[in-house]
Amino acid sequence: MLYVLLLSTLTTTLYMLYMPTLLQRITPVVDIDNNQRRTVWLDQADDIPTEEYSALLKARFERLSAWPNYTLFQWQATQSQQEGLNVAIREALINGKEGCCNSDGDIQTTQEWLKRISAAVKYAWEAYRQDALGYDEFRPLSHSGTNMTRQGIGYFVADVLDTLWLVGLQKEYAEARQFLADHVTYNQTGAVSLFETTIRVLGGLLSAFHLSGESDIQLLHLADELGTRLAYSFETDSGIPPETASLQHQKYIYAYQSSTAEISTLQLEFRYLSKLTRKRKYRKYVDRIMDIVLKALKWDGLVPIYFNAITRQFTGNTIRLGSRGDSYYEYLLKQWLQTSQTEPRFRKEYDAAMEGVKKYLVAVSPNQNLTFVGELLSPHNTNPEFSPKMDHLVCFLSGNLALGATQGRSLAEMSPLELSVSNREDLILVRELAETCVRMYLDTASELAPEIAYFRWTNLVTGIEKPFDVNTQLVMPG
């Protein structure tokens, strides 16, 4: 399983390492319009919208709190962070500088980074290919593999297919693609995770089909076959699917409780499949889920990590952006972007949620000044408990905030007026969170980040610092 995780997350993890220099990796501008835009940018590059930002903070913290007895952190960007963002903008616009820094602070070009990433992916793929080609999961210590069903569903291969393409391993991509075309069928018995199979197998097939210029019909046929079988799970009385999907048709009476992230992280894949196949049922199923979810009660845009299909309300004792919560927030933004920003309800919910994150969950450690996103326990009470625990999964938020602030564009493609005070704050939080995520790697002896990290934190009410616990904390926190 280690190599599955390596291949499926390596490129996104290293992308997060790039996030502190997101604004510095801008293609040099060449045309007249962009030169004019750059001139306007440079004229305003040292400006800090102090009054506007003060108004934004005032409005945020004067809004009625979802928890009247909860003591707010009142996180805000500092003057130094505002100035640092301006420096990054100016350097990017002047130099069009590309590259990133290694752990020793040496500048490396993007191409050098790509070579290192590609080599790491190739190393992992060759180990899997030698010991477990075709198996759904790889066990590197025993040099063996296991399947999730009797025949296997091509889980590992489909999951890494687009990664192989993106890092330039065309020979390995062709081999993996041919294996799927020749050996994988979904016409078999067995139960699989609806969420994991959708994002990794269906998503992998669709991503590879897209990268082929939407020309590899065999991949689309596989995706359609799998989508048809996974869609059986949507046929519940409530419209909310269970967490497990049967590959053979089976009528589900109901699903009682499902993971928030799992039911709201199906939409991009099934919407795209619907567009490609012109089968409206795929989109109808997943849109119905969001119709239900978006009507449920929320706390300043934040939601617990389970959803009750009977009451149609969120349930559970934890609000977090880690496991079971993360991609709910991720897909709010991406559903808005996927449909060319024609569904404003998703952007509205995303913006509300990010306001809630900043208001209740963002904190800073006392020694290293590391910005992190914690968790809220017992949100149904009037005074929930803050936990300084951050899953490594939360590192997705850095990239997501950048995507929301820029909509995927470089500054050279934007007008200064498009970078609002809120967008500036998001980009500052991008840089701070990315730095924390980098430190989660570099502050361990192995330079492997822990799955869960606890940070030093002082209770705002009692003034007592949370003690270090060797039984629950993998590394000494900052």
Short mmCIF file of N, CA and C in Angstrom, two decimals, residues 30-139:
data_model
loop_
_atom_site.label_atom_id
_atom_site.label_comp_id
_atom_site.label_asym_id
_atom_site.label_seq_id
_atom_site.Cartn_x
_atom_site.Cartn_y
_atom_site.Cartn_z
N VAL A 30 5.07 38.52 -22.78
CA VAL A 30 5.70 38.95 -24.01
C VAL A 30 4.80 39.88 -24.83
N ASP A 31 3.48 39.72 -24.81
CA ASP A 31 2.67 40.53 -25.68
C ASP A 31 2.39 41.90 -25.07
N ILE A 32 1.88 42.82 -25.91
CA ILE A 32 1.68 44.20 -25.48
C ILE A 32 0.67 44.29 -24.35
N ASP A 33 -0.44 43.56 -24.47
CA ASP A 33 -1.47 43.64 -23.44
C ASP A 33 -0.92 43.20 -22.09
N ASN A 34 -0.17 42.12 -22.09
CA ASN A 34 0.39 41.65 -20.84
C ASN A 34 1.46 42.60 -20.30
N ASN A 35 2.22 43.21 -21.20
CA ASN A 35 3.19 44.20 -20.74
C ASN A 35 2.51 45.39 -20.09
N GLN A 36 1.41 45.81 -20.67
CA GLN A 36 0.65 46.90 -20.08
C GLN A 36 0.08 46.49 -18.73
N ARG A 37 -0.41 45.26 -18.69
CA ARG A 37 -0.97 44.77 -17.43
C ARG A 37 0.11 44.68 -16.36
N ARG A 38 1.28 44.25 -16.76
CA ARG A 38 2.38 44.15 -15.81
C ARG A 38 2.76 45.53 -15.27
N THR A 39 2.75 46.54 -16.15
CA THR A 39 3.07 47.89 -15.71
C THR A 39 2.09 48.37 -14.65
N VAL A 40 0.80 48.08 -14.88
CA VAL A 40 -0.22 48.46 -13.90
C VAL A 40 0.02 47.73 -12.58
N TRP A 41 0.33 46.44 -12.69
CA TRP A 41 0.61 45.65 -11.49
C TRP A 41 1.77 46.26 -10.70
N LEU A 42 2.85 46.57 -11.41
CA LEU A 42 4.04 47.07 -10.73
C LEU A 42 3.79 48.43 -10.06
N ASP A 43 2.91 49.20 -10.68
CA ASP A 43 2.57 50.50 -10.07
C ASP A 43 1.87 50.32 -8.73
N GLN A 44 1.19 49.15 -8.58
CA GLN A 44 0.42 48.92 -7.37
C GLN A 44 1.03 47.82 -6.49
N ALA A 45 2.18 47.31 -6.88
CA ALA A 45 2.72 46.11 -6.23
C ALA A 45 3.09 46.33 -4.77
N ASP A 46 3.36 47.56 -4.38
CA ASP A 46 3.75 47.82 -3.00
C ASP A 46 2.57 48.26 -2.13
N ASP A 47 1.40 48.37 -2.73
CA ASP A 47 0.23 48.81 -1.98
C ASP A 47 -0.27 47.71 -1.05
N ILE A 48 -0.66 48.09 0.14
CA ILE A 48 -1.31 47.17 1.08
C ILE A 48 -2.67 47.75 1.43
N PRO A 49 -3.74 47.04 1.10
CA PRO A 49 -5.09 47.57 1.33
C PRO A 49 -5.48 47.52 2.81
N THR A 50 -4.83 48.32 3.61
CA THR A 50 -5.00 48.24 5.06
C THR A 50 -6.43 48.52 5.50
N GLU A 51 -7.02 49.58 4.99
CA GLU A 51 -8.37 49.93 5.40
C GLU A 51 -9.38 48.88 4.96
N GLU A 52 -9.23 48.41 3.73
CA GLU A 52 -10.17 47.40 3.21
C GLU A 52 -10.04 46.10 4.00
N TYR A 53 -8.79 45.75 4.35
CA TYR A 53 -8.61 44.51 5.10
C TYR A 53 -9.17 44.64 6.52
N SER A 54 -8.99 45.80 7.12
CA SER A 54 -9.56 46.03 8.45
C SER A 54 -11.07 45.91 8.41
N ALA A 55 -11.69 46.40 7.35
CA ALA A 55 -13.14 46.30 7.20
C ALA A 55 -13.58 44.85 7.04
N LEU A 56 -12.78 44.08 6.27
CA LEU A 56 -13.11 42.66 6.09
C LEU A 56 -13.05 41.92 7.42
N LEU A 57 -12.01 42.16 8.22
CA LEU A 57 -11.86 41.50 9.51
C LEU A 57 -12.97 41.92 10.47
N LYS A 58 -13.30 43.20 10.46
CA LYS A 58 -14.35 43.70 11.35
C LYS A 58 -15.68 43.02 11.05
N ALA A 59 -16.00 42.91 9.75
CA ALA A 59 -17.25 42.26 9.36
C ALA A 59 -17.24 40.78 9.74
N ARG A 60 -16.09 40.13 9.58
CA ARG A 60 -16.00 38.70 9.91
C ARG A 60 -16.26 38.44 11.38
N PHE A 61 -15.61 39.20 12.23
CA PHE A 61 -15.69 38.89 13.65
C PHE A 61 -16.87 39.56 14.35
N GLU A 62 -17.57 40.44 13.62
CA GLU A 62 -18.79 41.01 14.20
C GLU A 62 -20.02 40.19 13.85
N ARG A 63 -19.90 39.31 12.86
CA ARG A 63 -21.03 38.44 12.54
C ARG A 63 -21.31 37.53 13.71
N LEU A 64 -22.58 37.27 13.92
CA LEU A 64 -22.99 36.41 15.03
C LEU A 64 -22.31 35.06 14.93
N SER A 65 -21.66 34.63 16.00
CA SER A 65 -20.92 33.37 15.99
C SER A 65 -21.87 32.18 16.01
N ALA A 66 -21.48 31.13 15.33
CA ALA A 66 -22.27 29.89 15.36
C ALA A 66 -22.26 29.28 16.76
N TRP A 67 -21.23 29.62 17.54
CA TRP A 67 -21.11 29.09 18.90
C TRP A 67 -20.88 30.28 19.85
N PRO A 68 -21.92 30.78 20.50
CA PRO A 68 -21.82 32.00 21.31
C PRO A 68 -20.77 31.94 22.40
N ASN A 69 -20.47 30.76 22.93
CA ASN A 69 -19.52 30.65 24.03
C ASN A 69 -18.11 30.27 23.60
N TYR A 70 -17.89 30.19 22.30
CA TYR A 70 -16.58 29.77 21.79
C TYR A 70 -15.66 30.97 21.68
N THR A 71 -14.45 30.84 22.18
CA THR A 71 -13.46 31.92 22.10
C THR A 71 -12.73 31.86 20.77
N LEU A 72 -12.85 32.91 19.98
CA LEU A 72 -12.29 32.93 18.64
C LEU A 72 -10.79 33.23 18.66
N PHE A 73 -10.07 32.64 17.70
CA PHE A 73 -8.64 32.94 17.56
C PHE A 73 -8.42 34.31 16.93
N GLN A 74 -9.35 34.70 16.04
CA GLN A 74 -9.23 35.94 15.30
C GLN A 74 -7.92 36.02 14.52
N TRP A 75 -7.65 34.92 13.77
CA TRP A 75 -6.47 34.91 12.91
C TRP A 75 -6.59 36.01 11.87
N GLN A 76 -5.49 36.66 11.56
CA GLN A 76 -5.46 37.64 10.49
C GLN A 76 -4.05 37.73 9.94
N ALA A 77 -3.95 38.14 8.68
CA ALA A 77 -2.64 38.30 8.04
C ALA A 77 -1.91 39.46 8.67
N THR A 78 -0.62 39.28 8.93
CA THR A 78 0.18 40.33 9.55
C THR A 78 0.70 41.30 8.49
N GLN A 79 1.20 42.42 8.96
CA GLN A 79 1.81 43.39 8.06
C GLN A 79 2.99 42.77 7.32
N SER A 80 3.79 41.98 8.03
CA SER A 80 4.93 41.32 7.41
C SER A 80 4.49 40.36 6.31
N GLN A 81 3.41 39.64 6.55
CA GLN A 81 2.90 38.70 5.53
C GLN A 81 2.35 39.45 4.33
N GLN A 82 1.70 40.58 4.57
CA GLN A 82 1.21 41.40 3.47
C GLN A 82 2.38 41.89 2.62
N GLU A 83 3.43 42.33 3.29
CA GLU A 83 4.61 42.81 2.56
C GLU A 83 5.28 41.67 1.81
N GLY A 84 5.33 40.47 2.43
CA GLY A 84 5.93 39.32 1.76
C GLY A 84 5.18 38.94 0.49
N LEU A 85 3.85 39.04 0.53
CA LEU A 85 3.07 38.77 -0.67
C LEU A 85 3.40 39.77 -1.76
N ASN A 86 3.54 41.03 -1.40
CA ASN A 86 3.89 42.06 -2.38
C ASN A 86 5.25 41.80 -3.01
N VAL A 87 6.20 41.36 -2.19
CA VAL A 87 7.53 41.04 -2.72
C VAL A 87 7.43 39.91 -3.74
N ALA A 88 6.64 38.88 -3.41
CA ALA A 88 6.48 37.75 -4.33
C ALA A 88 5.83 38.20 -5.64
N ILE A 89 4.83 39.06 -5.54
CA ILE A 89 4.18 39.57 -6.75
C ILE A 89 5.17 40.35 -7.60
N ARG A 90 5.92 41.25 -6.95
CA ARG A 90 6.87 42.09 -7.69
C ARG A 90 7.94 41.23 -8.37
N GLU A 91 8.52 40.29 -7.66
CA GLU A 91 9.57 39.45 -8.24
C GLU A 91 9.04 38.64 -9.42
N ALA A 92 7.81 38.15 -9.27
CA ALA A 92 7.22 37.36 -10.35
C ALA A 92 7.00 38.20 -11.59
N LEU A 93 6.51 39.41 -11.41
CA LEU A 93 6.21 40.26 -12.55
C LEU A 93 7.47 40.78 -13.23
N ILE A 94 8.50 41.05 -12.46
CA ILE A 94 9.74 41.58 -13.03
C ILE A 94 10.54 40.49 -13.71
N ASN A 95 10.68 39.36 -13.03
CA ASN A 95 11.61 38.33 -13.50
C ASN A 95 10.96 37.19 -14.26
N GLY A 96 9.65 37.01 -14.06
CA GLY A 96 9.03 35.82 -14.62
C GLY A 96 9.74 34.59 -14.13
N LYS A 97 10.18 34.63 -12.85
CA LYS A 97 11.09 33.61 -12.34
C LYS A 97 10.38 32.27 -12.15
N GLU A 98 11.03 31.24 -12.62
CA GLU A 98 10.54 29.90 -12.41
C GLU A 98 11.50 29.16 -11.48
N GLY A 99 10.97 28.17 -10.80
CA GLY A 99 11.84 27.33 -10.00
C GLY A 99 11.38 27.21 -8.57
N CYS A 100 12.12 26.46 -7.80
CA CYS A 100 11.78 26.22 -6.41
C CYS A 100 13.05 25.97 -5.65
N CYS A 101 12.95 25.99 -4.41
CA CYS A 101 14.15 25.82 -3.57
C CYS A 101 14.18 24.43 -2.98
N ASN A 102 15.37 23.83 -2.89
CA ASN A 102 15.49 22.57 -2.17
C ASN A 102 15.70 22.86 -0.69
N SER A 103 15.91 21.82 0.09
CA SER A 103 16.00 21.98 1.54
C SER A 103 17.23 22.79 1.96
N ASP A 104 18.21 22.94 1.05
CA ASP A 104 19.39 23.75 1.37
C ASP A 104 19.26 25.19 0.88
N GLY A 105 18.09 25.50 0.29
CA GLY A 105 17.86 26.87 -0.15
C GLY A 105 18.40 27.16 -1.53
N ASP A 106 18.89 26.15 -2.27
CA ASP A 106 19.43 26.38 -3.60
C ASP A 106 18.30 26.45 -4.62
N ILE A 107 18.37 27.42 -5.51
CA ILE A 107 17.36 27.54 -6.55
C ILE A 107 17.50 26.39 -7.54
N GLN A 108 16.39 25.74 -7.85
CA GLN A 108 16.39 24.70 -8.85
C GLN A 108 15.33 25.03 -9.89
N THR A 109 15.61 24.76 -11.13
CA THR A 109 14.64 25.05 -12.17
C THR A 109 13.50 24.05 -12.11
N THR A 110 12.40 24.45 -12.73
CA THR A 110 11.24 23.56 -12.79
C THR A 110 11.62 22.25 -13.46
N GLN A 111 12.42 22.30 -14.51
CA GLN A 111 12.81 21.08 -15.21
C GLN A 111 13.59 20.14 -14.31
N GLU A 112 14.45 20.68 -13.46
CA GLU A 112 15.20 19.83 -12.53
C GLU A 112 14.26 19.17 -11.54
N TRP A 113 13.27 19.92 -11.08
CA TRP A 113 12.29 19.31 -10.17
C TRP A 113 11.51 18.22 -10.87
N LEU A 114 11.11 18.46 -12.11
CA LEU A 114 10.35 17.46 -12.85
C LEU A 114 11.14 16.18 -13.03
N LYS A 115 12.44 16.31 -13.26
CA LYS A 115 13.29 15.12 -13.40
C LYS A 115 13.31 14.32 -12.10
N ARG A 116 13.39 15.01 -10.98
CA ARG A 116 13.41 14.30 -9.69
C ARG A 116 12.08 13.62 -9.41
N ILE A 117 11.00 14.33 -9.71
CA ILE A 117 9.67 13.74 -9.52
C ILE A 117 9.51 12.52 -10.41
N SER A 118 9.88 12.67 -11.67
CA SER A 118 9.74 11.57 -12.63
C SER A 118 10.55 10.36 -12.18
N ALA A 119 11.76 10.59 -11.68
CA ALA A 119 12.60 9.48 -11.22
C ALA A 119 11.98 8.76 -10.04
N ALA A 120 11.38 9.51 -9.12
CA ALA A 120 10.75 8.89 -7.96
C ALA A 120 9.55 8.05 -8.38
N VAL A 121 8.74 8.57 -9.30
CA VAL A 121 7.58 7.82 -9.79
C VAL A 121 8.04 6.57 -10.53
N LYS A 122 9.06 6.69 -11.35
CA LYS A 122 9.58 5.54 -12.09
C LYS A 122 10.09 4.46 -11.15
N TYR A 123 10.77 4.86 -10.09
CA TYR A 123 11.28 3.92 -9.10
C TYR A 123 10.15 3.12 -8.48
N ALA A 124 9.09 3.82 -8.07
CA ALA A 124 7.95 3.14 -7.44
C ALA A 124 7.22 2.25 -8.44
N TRP A 125 7.04 2.75 -9.67
CA TRP A 125 6.34 1.95 -10.68
C TRP A 125 7.11 0.67 -11.00
N GLU A 126 8.42 0.76 -11.15
CA GLU A 126 9.21 -0.42 -11.48
C GLU A 126 9.13 -1.48 -10.38
N ALA A 127 9.11 -1.04 -9.12
CA ALA A 127 8.97 -2.00 -8.02
C ALA A 127 7.62 -2.70 -8.09
N TYR A 128 6.57 -1.93 -8.32
CA TYR A 128 5.23 -2.52 -8.45
C TYR A 128 5.16 -3.44 -9.67
N ARG A 129 5.71 -3.00 -10.77
CA ARG A 129 5.67 -3.79 -12.01
C ARG A 129 6.37 -5.12 -11.83
N GLN A 130 7.47 -5.11 -11.11
CA GLN A 130 8.25 -6.33 -10.94
C GLN A 130 7.56 -7.32 -10.00
N ASP A 131 6.93 -6.82 -8.94
CA ASP A 131 6.43 -7.70 -7.89
C ASP A 131 4.92 -7.92 -7.89
N ALA A 132 4.15 -7.00 -8.49
CA ALA A 132 2.70 -7.11 -8.29
C ALA A 132 1.88 -6.52 -9.43
N LEU A 133 2.40 -6.51 -10.64
CA LEU A 133 1.69 -5.89 -11.75
C LEU A 133 0.28 -6.48 -11.88
N GLY A 134 -0.71 -5.60 -11.90
CA GLY A 134 -2.10 -6.02 -12.05
C GLY A 134 -2.87 -6.09 -10.76
N TYR A 135 -2.18 -6.24 -9.64
CA TYR A 135 -2.88 -6.30 -8.36
C TYR A 135 -3.36 -4.90 -7.95
N ASP A 136 -4.44 -4.88 -7.20
CA ASP A 136 -5.02 -3.61 -6.77
C ASP A 136 -4.15 -2.89 -5.74
N GLU A 137 -3.49 -3.65 -4.89
CA GLU A 137 -2.64 -3.06 -3.86
C GLU A 137 -1.27 -3.74 -3.87
N PHE A 138 -0.27 -2.99 -3.52
CA PHE A 138 1.10 -3.49 -3.51
C PHE A 138 1.62 -3.50 -2.08
N ARG A 139 2.23 -4.61 -1.70
CA ARG A 139 2.86 -4.75 -0.38
C ARG A 139 4.36 -4.85 -0.58
#
